[in-house]
Amino acid sequence: MQLLDGVLASKAIKEELKLEVAQLAVTGGQKIPHLAAVLVGNNGASETYVGAKVKACNEIGFKSTLIRLEADISEHKLLTTIEELNNDLNIDGILVQLPLPKHISDEKVINAIHPSKDVDGFHPISVGRLVQGLPAFVPATPYGILLLLEHYQIDTKGMNAVVVGRSNIVGRPMSILLSSNGNPGNCTVTICHSHTRDLKGWCRSADLIVAALGKPEFITEDMVKEGAIVIDVGITRVPDASKKSGFALKGDVHFASVSPKCSFITPVPGGVGPMTIAALMKNTFKACMDKN
Ligand code: NAP
């Protein structure tokens, strides 16, 4: 079994970006990528994710602006903020950290971001381009998984891939990317969800499993065939009195029992999470370069 180390792979990607940004500074006259992150309320996990994204920008040499808004901000005010960011020539990429408070429509907010600044890749135009195989902002988590497979030079051609979860931000785009004609890609993909009959059977048939269901340690040893590649997207905070924070992070895969059967597996934390941030940085760089 080999661990797919997202910390290591993301570091390599961030180093590459750092060099490219330094090059922009040398050539002069070229804009440095600038990401605007919008955080509504003070959800602990969202604070952590946004903090990590801003930190990554600083490490690479991107500019970043964090806009904090109160949890009770009106939908109208949030949409106005996005419009201002759309019109701000200094800003290349906009991300609005999800989930949003219940009184705000995710859909309206996602649709309000200008497609040229849609570094999260959730706008219908980005999704449409992705489905058609056109150059697009690819949602950061599935993009990060592709980058991880690429980093470890894993050839997925012809594999049976099972994606567990069909969300717009992870499972659905992941299934499209793995089935596309590219590398990584060229898999025969099955997408499973909470109504799938015989989930265990589908998983056992898979050469590659992407677990993105948000149920801690759901994928157990009996659901995985020998030699499979297992990508664990799940991150759930589980109460743990032994930790200073009061919680432990759990993936969707029961790592201890599943890992000995795998050819490759991602750990949680330290697998998909850091790759998601690296992918977001690549999208931000692309947004800036598309304009430069
Ligand atoms: P989500 O929107 O809640 O979607 C979960 C999906 O899993 C749904 O499609 C659901 O099916 C399916 N599902 C739930 N229970 C199931 C079951 N028992 N059997 C089969 N399918 C089941 O979640 P998400 O936003 O995609 O996130 C999934 C996990 O990834 C979460 O733990 C999240 O925190 C994590 N995540 C991590 C990163 C990262 O950077 N590492 C990024 C994003 C998300 P239905 O559609 O039928 O309800």
CSV table of C-alpha atoms and ligand atoms in Angstrom, one decimal:
chain,number,residue,atom,x,y,z
A,1,MET,CA,0.0,0.0,0.0
A,2,GLN,CA,1.2,3.5,-0.9
A,3,LEU,CA,-0.1,6.6,0.8
A,4,LEU,CA,-1.2,9.4,-1.6
A,5,ASP,CA,0.3,12.2,0.3
A,6,GLY,CA,-1.7,15.4,-0.4
A,7,VAL,CA,0.6,17.5,1.8
A,8,LEU,CA,3.6,16.6,-0.3
A,9,ALA,CA,1.9,16.8,-3.7
A,10,SER,CA,0.2,20.2,-2.8
A,11,LYS,CA,3.5,21.6,-1.7
A,12,ALA,CA,5.0,20.7,-5.1
A,13,ILE,CA,2.2,22.5,-6.9
A,14,LYS,CA,2.4,25.5,-4.7
A,15,GLU,CA,6.2,25.7,-5.2
A,16,GLU,CA,5.6,25.7,-9.0
A,17,LEU,CA,3.0,28.5,-8.7
A,18,LYS,CA,5.4,30.4,-6.5
A,19,LEU,CA,8.0,30.3,-9.2
A,20,GLU,CA,5.5,31.4,-11.8
A,21,VAL,CA,4.4,34.4,-9.7
A,22,ALA,CA,8.0,35.3,-9.0
A,23,GLN,CA,8.5,35.2,-12.8
A,24,LEU,CA,5.6,37.6,-13.3
A,25,ALA,CA,7.2,40.0,-10.9
A,26,VAL,CA,10.5,39.8,-12.8
A,27,THR,CA,9.0,40.4,-16.2
A,28,GLY,CA,7.1,43.3,-14.7
A,29,GLY,CA,3.9,44.9,-15.9
A,30,GLN,CA,2.0,41.7,-15.3
A,31,LYS,CA,-0.7,41.4,-12.7
A,32,ILE,CA,-0.2,39.3,-9.6
A,33,PRO,CA,-3.2,36.9,-9.0
A,34,HIS,CA,-5.6,38.2,-6.4
A,35,LEU,CA,-8.2,36.1,-4.7
A,36,ALA,CA,-11.2,37.5,-2.8
A,37,ALA,CA,-12.7,35.1,-0.2
A,38,VAL,CA,-16.1,35.9,1.2
A,39,LEU,CA,-16.9,34.4,4.6
A,40,VAL,CA,-20.4,34.7,6.0
A,41,GLY,CA,-20.8,34.1,9.7
A,42,ASN,CA,-18.3,32.3,11.9
A,43,ASN,CA,-18.8,28.6,11.4
A,44,GLY,CA,-15.7,26.9,12.8
A,45,ALA,CA,-14.9,24.6,9.9
A,46,SER,CA,-15.5,27.4,7.3
A,47,GLU,CA,-13.1,29.7,9.3
A,48,THR,CA,-10.5,27.0,9.1
A,49,TYR,CA,-10.9,26.4,5.4
A,50,VAL,CA,-10.9,30.1,4.4
A,51,GLY,CA,-7.9,30.6,6.7
A,52,ALA,CA,-6.0,27.9,4.9
A,53,LYS,CA,-6.9,29.4,1.5
A,54,VAL,CA,-5.6,32.8,2.5
A,55,LYS,CA,-2.5,31.3,4.0
A,56,ALA,CA,-1.8,29.4,0.7
A,57,CYS,CA,-2.2,32.7,-1.2
A,58,ASN,CA,0.4,34.3,1.1
A,59,GLU,CA,2.8,31.4,0.7
A,60,ILE,CA,2.7,31.5,-3.1
A,61,GLY,CA,2.8,35.3,-3.4
A,62,PHE,CA,-0.8,35.9,-4.5
A,63,LYS,CA,-2.7,38.8,-3.1
A,64,SER,CA,-5.8,37.9,-1.1
A,65,THR,CA,-8.7,39.8,0.4
A,66,LEU,CA,-10.8,38.2,3.1
A,67,ILE,CA,-14.3,39.8,3.3
A,68,ARG,CA,-16.1,38.8,6.5
A,69,LEU,CA,-19.8,39.4,6.7
A,70,GLU,CA,-22.2,38.9,9.6
A,71,ALA,CA,-24.3,35.7,9.6
A,72,ASP,CA,-27.5,37.7,9.4
A,73,ILE,CA,-26.5,39.7,6.4
A,74,SER,CA,-29.3,40.0,3.8
A,75,GLU,CA,-29.1,38.0,0.6
A,76,HIS,CA,-29.3,41.3,-1.3
A,77,LYS,CA,-26.3,42.8,0.5
A,78,LEU,CA,-24.2,39.7,-0.2
A,79,LEU,CA,-25.2,39.8,-3.9
A,80,THR,CA,-24.2,43.5,-4.0
A,81,THR,CA,-20.8,42.6,-2.5
A,82,ILE,CA,-20.3,40.0,-5.2
A,83,GLU,CA,-21.3,42.5,-7.9
A,84,GLU,CA,-18.6,44.9,-6.5
A,85,LEU,CA,-16.0,42.2,-6.6
A,86,ASN,CA,-17.1,41.3,-10.2
A,87,ASN,CA,-16.5,44.9,-11.2
A,88,ASP,CA,-13.2,45.3,-9.3
A,89,LEU,CA,-10.4,44.9,-11.9
A,90,ASN,CA,-7.9,44.1,-9.1
A,91,ILE,CA,-9.7,40.9,-8.2
A,92,ASP,CA,-9.1,37.8,-10.4
A,93,GLY,CA,-11.0,35.1,-8.4
A,94,ILE,CA,-14.0,35.1,-6.1
A,95,LEU,CA,-14.9,32.4,-3.7
A,96,VAL,CA,-17.8,32.4,-1.4
A,97,GLN,CA,-17.3,29.8,1.4
A,98,LEU,CA,-20.2,27.4,1.6
A,99,PRO,CA,-22.4,26.5,3.4
A,100,LEU,CA,-24.2,29.8,3.6
A,101,PRO,CA,-26.8,30.6,6.3
A,102,LYS,CA,-30.2,29.1,5.5
A,103,HIS,CA,-31.9,32.5,4.5
A,104,ILE,CA,-29.4,32.9,1.6
A,105,SER,CA,-29.8,30.9,-1.7
A,106,ASP,CA,-26.5,29.1,-2.6
A,107,GLU,CA,-27.8,29.0,-6.2
A,108,LYS,CA,-28.3,32.8,-6.5
A,109,VAL,CA,-24.9,33.5,-5.0
A,110,ILE,CA,-23.1,31.0,-7.2
A,111,ASN,CA,-24.9,32.4,-10.3
A,112,ALA,CA,-23.9,36.0,-9.3
A,113,ILE,CA,-20.2,35.3,-9.6
A,114,HIS,CA,-18.9,36.4,-13.0
A,115,PRO,CA,-17.8,33.2,-14.9
A,116,SER,CA,-14.4,34.7,-15.5
A,117,LYS,CA,-13.8,34.9,-11.7
A,118,ASP,CA,-15.5,31.6,-10.8
A,119,VAL,CA,-12.4,29.9,-9.3
A,120,ASP,CA,-14.6,27.5,-7.4
A,121,GLY,CA,-16.0,26.3,-10.7
A,122,PHE,CA,-19.6,26.1,-9.5
A,123,HIS,CA,-21.2,28.5,-11.9
A,124,PRO,CA,-23.5,26.8,-14.5
A,125,ILE,CA,-21.2,28.1,-17.3
A,126,SER,CA,-18.2,26.5,-15.7
A,127,VAL,CA,-20.1,23.2,-15.2
A,128,GLY,CA,-21.4,23.3,-18.8
A,129,ARG,CA,-17.9,23.8,-20.1
A,130,LEU,CA,-16.5,21.0,-18.0
A,131,VAL,CA,-19.2,18.6,-19.2
A,132,GLN,CA,-18.4,19.5,-22.8
A,133,GLY,CA,-14.7,19.0,-22.2
A,134,LEU,CA,-13.9,22.7,-22.9
A,135,PRO,CA,-11.2,24.6,-20.9
A,136,ALA,CA,-13.0,25.5,-17.6
A,137,PHE,CA,-12.6,26.2,-13.9
A,138,VAL,CA,-12.8,22.7,-12.5
A,139,PRO,CA,-14.3,22.5,-9.0
A,140,ALA,CA,-11.3,22.5,-6.6
A,141,THR,CA,-11.9,19.1,-4.8
A,142,PRO,CA,-12.2,16.9,-7.9
A,143,TYR,CA,-9.5,18.9,-9.6
A,144,GLY,CA,-7.2,18.4,-6.6
A,145,ILE,CA,-7.9,14.6,-6.8
A,146,LEU,CA,-6.9,14.6,-10.5
A,147,LEU,CA,-3.7,16.5,-9.6
A,148,LEU,CA,-3.0,14.0,-6.9
A,149,LEU,CA,-3.4,11.0,-9.3
A,150,GLU,CA,-1.2,12.8,-11.8
A,151,HIS,CA,1.5,13.6,-9.2
A,152,TYR,CA,1.7,9.8,-8.4
A,153,GLN,CA,1.6,9.0,-12.1
A,154,ILE,CA,-1.4,6.7,-11.7
A,155,ASP,CA,-2.8,5.7,-15.1
A,156,THR,CA,-6.5,5.3,-14.7
A,157,LYS,CA,-7.3,4.4,-18.3
A,158,GLY,CA,-9.8,1.6,-18.5
A,159,MET,CA,-10.4,1.4,-14.7
A,160,ASN,CA,-13.8,0.8,-13.2
A,161,ALA,CA,-14.3,3.8,-11.0
A,162,VAL,CA,-17.1,4.2,-8.4
A,163,VAL,CA,-17.8,7.6,-7.0
A,164,VAL,CA,-19.9,7.5,-3.8
A,165,GLY,CA,-21.8,10.8,-3.6
A,166,ARG,CA,-23.4,13.0,-6.3
A,167,SER,CA,-23.1,16.5,-4.9
A,168,ASN,CA,-22.5,19.4,-7.3
A,169,ILE,CA,-19.2,20.3,-5.6
A,170,VAL,CA,-17.6,16.8,-5.4
A,171,GLY,CA,-19.3,13.6,-6.6
A,172,ARG,CA,-20.9,14.9,-9.8
A,173,PRO,CA,-17.9,16.7,-11.3
A,174,MET,CA,-15.6,13.9,-10.2
A,175,SER,CA,-17.7,11.4,-12.2
A,176,ILE,CA,-17.5,13.6,-15.3
A,177,LEU,CA,-13.8,14.1,-15.0
A,178,LEU,CA,-13.0,10.4,-14.4
A,179,SER,CA,-15.1,9.5,-17.4
A,180,SER,CA,-13.6,12.1,-19.7
A,181,ASN,CA,-11.2,11.3,-22.5
A,182,GLY,CA,-7.9,12.3,-20.7
A,183,ASN,CA,-5.4,11.2,-18.2
A,184,PRO,CA,-6.4,10.9,-15.4
A,185,GLY,CA,-9.7,9.9,-16.9
A,186,ASN,CA,-10.9,7.3,-19.3
A,187,CYS,CA,-12.5,5.3,-16.6
A,188,THR,CA,-15.9,3.5,-16.7
A,189,VAL,CA,-17.7,5.4,-14.0
A,190,THR,CA,-20.5,4.5,-11.7
A,191,ILE,CA,-22.0,7.2,-9.5
A,192,CYS,CA,-23.6,6.0,-6.3
A,193,HIS,CA,-25.9,7.8,-3.8
A,194,SER,CA,-28.2,7.1,-0.9
A,195,HIS,CA,-30.7,5.2,-3.1
A,196,THR,CA,-28.1,2.9,-4.7
A,197,ARG,CA,-29.0,-0.8,-4.4
A,198,ASP,CA,-26.1,-2.9,-3.4
A,199,LEU,CA,-23.6,-0.2,-2.7
A,200,LYS,CA,-21.2,-2.8,-1.3
A,201,GLY,CA,-21.3,-4.8,-4.6
A,202,TRP,CA,-20.6,-1.7,-6.7
A,203,CYS,CA,-17.7,-0.7,-4.5
A,204,ARG,CA,-16.2,-4.2,-4.5
A,205,SER,CA,-16.2,-4.1,-8.3
A,206,ALA,CA,-14.2,-0.8,-8.3
A,207,ASP,CA,-10.5,-0.4,-9.3
A,208,LEU,CA,-10.8,3.2,-8.0
A,209,ILE,CA,-13.2,4.4,-5.3
A,210,VAL,CA,-13.9,8.1,-4.6
A,211,ALA,CA,-15.7,8.3,-1.3
A,212,ALA,CA,-17.5,11.6,-0.9
A,213,LEU,CA,-20.6,11.0,1.2
A,214,GLY,CA,-19.8,12.7,4.5
A,215,LYS,CA,-20.4,9.6,6.7
A,216,PRO,CA,-17.4,8.9,8.9
A,217,GLU,CA,-15.7,5.6,8.3
A,218,PHE,CA,-18.6,4.3,6.2
A,219,ILE,CA,-16.4,2.5,3.6
A,220,THR,CA,-15.2,-0.7,5.4
A,221,GLU,CA,-12.8,-3.4,4.4
A,222,ASP,CA,-15.5,-5.8,3.1
A,223,MET,CA,-16.5,-3.1,0.5
A,224,VAL,CA,-13.1,-2.8,-1.1
A,225,LYS,CA,-11.4,-5.3,-3.4
A,226,GLU,CA,-7.7,-6.2,-3.1
A,227,GLY,CA,-5.4,-3.7,-4.9
A,228,ALA,CA,-8.0,-0.9,-5.2
A,229,ILE,CA,-7.2,2.8,-5.2
A,230,VAL,CA,-9.2,4.6,-2.5
A,231,ILE,CA,-9.6,8.4,-2.4
A,232,ASP,CA,-11.2,9.6,0.8
A,233,VAL,CA,-12.9,13.0,0.4
A,234,GLY,CA,-14.9,13.0,3.6
A,235,ILE,CA,-14.0,15.3,6.5
A,236,THR,CA,-16.3,15.1,9.5
A,237,ARG,CA,-15.6,16.6,12.9
A,238,VAL,CA,-16.2,13.9,15.4
A,239,PRO,CA,-16.2,14.8,19.2
A,240,ASP,CA,-13.0,13.6,20.8
A,241,ALA,CA,-12.2,14.6,24.3
A,242,SER,CA,-8.5,13.6,23.9
A,243,LYS,CA,-7.9,16.4,21.4
A,244,LYS,CA,-7.2,20.0,22.4
A,245,SER,CA,-9.8,21.2,19.8
A,246,GLY,CA,-12.4,18.7,21.2
A,247,PHE,CA,-12.8,17.0,17.9
A,248,ALA,CA,-11.1,14.6,15.5
A,249,LEU,CA,-11.3,14.7,11.7
A,250,LYS,CA,-12.7,11.5,10.2
A,251,GLY,CA,-12.8,10.5,6.6
A,252,ASP,CA,-15.5,8.5,4.9
A,253,VAL,CA,-13.2,5.4,4.8
A,254,HIS,CA,-12.3,3.2,7.7
A,255,PHE,CA,-8.6,3.7,7.1
A,256,ALA,CA,-7.2,1.1,9.6
A,257,SER,CA,-9.1,-1.9,8.0
A,258,VAL,CA,-9.2,-0.7,4.3
A,259,SER,CA,-5.7,0.6,3.8
A,260,PRO,CA,-3.9,-2.9,3.9
A,261,LYS,CA,-6.0,-4.0,0.9
A,262,CYS,CA,-5.3,-0.9,-1.2
A,263,SER,CA,-2.6,-0.2,-3.8
A,264,PHE,CA,-3.0,3.5,-3.0
A,265,ILE,CA,-5.0,5.4,-0.4
A,266,THR,CA,-5.4,9.0,0.8
A,267,PRO,CA,-5.1,9.7,4.5
A,268,VAL,CA,-7.5,12.1,6.4
A,269,PRO,CA,-6.3,14.6,7.2
A,270,GLY,CA,-3.4,15.2,4.7
A,271,GLY,CA,-4.9,13.7,1.5
A,272,VAL,CA,-7.6,15.5,-0.5
A,273,GLY,CA,-7.9,18.5,1.8
A,274,PRO,CA,-4.5,20.1,0.9
A,275,MET,CA,-5.0,19.2,-2.8
A,276,THR,CA,-8.3,21.1,-2.8
A,277,ILE,CA,-6.4,24.2,-1.8
A,278,ALA,CA,-3.7,23.7,-4.3
A,279,ALA,CA,-6.3,23.3,-7.0
A,280,LEU,CA,-8.0,26.5,-6.0
A,281,MET,CA,-4.7,28.2,-6.3
A,282,LYS,CA,-4.2,26.9,-9.8
A,283,ASN,CA,-7.7,28.1,-10.7
A,284,THR,CA,-6.8,31.6,-9.3
A,285,PHE,CA,-3.6,31.6,-11.3
A,286,LYS,CA,-5.6,30.7,-14.5
A,287,ALA,CA,-8.2,33.4,-13.8
A,288,CYS,CA,-5.4,36.0,-13.7
A,289,MET,CA,-3.5,34.6,-16.7
A,290,ASP,CA,-6.7,34.5,-18.8
A,291,LYS,CA,-6.8,38.3,-18.3
A,292,ASN,CA,-3.1,39.1,-18.5
B,1,NAP,P1,-23.2,16.3,0.4
B,1,NAP,O1,-23.6,17.4,-0.5
B,1,NAP,O2,-23.9,16.0,1.7
B,1,NAP,O3,-23.4,15.0,-0.5
B,1,NAP,C1,-23.3,13.7,0.0
B,1,NAP,C2,-23.6,12.7,-1.1
B,1,NAP,O4,-23.4,11.4,-0.5
B,1,NAP,C3,-25.1,12.7,-1.6
B,1,NAP,O5,-25.1,12.6,-3.0
B,1,NAP,C4,-25.7,11.6,-0.9
B,1,NAP,O6,-26.7,10.9,-1.6
B,1,NAP,C5,-24.6,10.6,-0.7
B,1,NAP,N1,-24.8,9.7,0.4
B,1,NAP,C6,-25.1,10.0,1.7
B,1,NAP,N2,-25.3,9.0,2.4
B,1,NAP,C7,-25.1,7.9,1.6
B,1,NAP,C8,-25.1,6.5,1.8
B,1,NAP,N3,-25.4,6.0,3.0
B,1,NAP,N4,-24.8,5.7,0.8
B,1,NAP,C9,-24.5,6.2,-0.4
B,1,NAP,N5,-24.5,7.6,-0.7
B,1,NAP,C10,-24.8,8.4,0.3
B,1,NAP,O7,-21.7,16.2,0.6
B,1,NAP,P2,-20.4,16.9,-0.1
B,1,NAP,O8,-20.5,18.3,0.0
B,1,NAP,O9,-20.2,16.2,-1.5
B,1,NAP,O10,-19.2,16.4,0.8
B,1,NAP,C11,-19.0,15.0,1.1
B,1,NAP,C12,-17.9,14.9,2.1
B,1,NAP,O11,-16.7,15.5,1.6
B,1,NAP,C13,-18.1,15.7,3.4
B,1,NAP,O12,-17.6,15.0,4.5
B,1,NAP,C14,-17.4,17.0,3.2
B,1,NAP,O13,-17.0,17.6,4.4
B,1,NAP,C15,-16.2,16.5,2.4
B,1,NAP,N6,-15.6,17.5,1.6
B,1,NAP,C16,-14.2,17.5,1.7
B,1,NAP,C17,-13.5,18.4,0.9
B,1,NAP,C18,-12.0,18.4,1.0
B,1,NAP,O14,-11.4,19.4,0.5
B,1,NAP,N7,-11.4,17.4,1.5
B,1,NAP,C19,-14.2,19.3,0.0
B,1,NAP,C20,-15.6,19.2,0.0
B,1,NAP,C21,-16.3,18.3,0.7
B,1,NAP,P3,-28.1,11.7,-2.0
B,1,NAP,O15,-27.8,12.6,-3.1
B,1,NAP,O16,-29.0,10.5,-2.4
B,1,NAP,O17,-28.6,12.4,-0.8
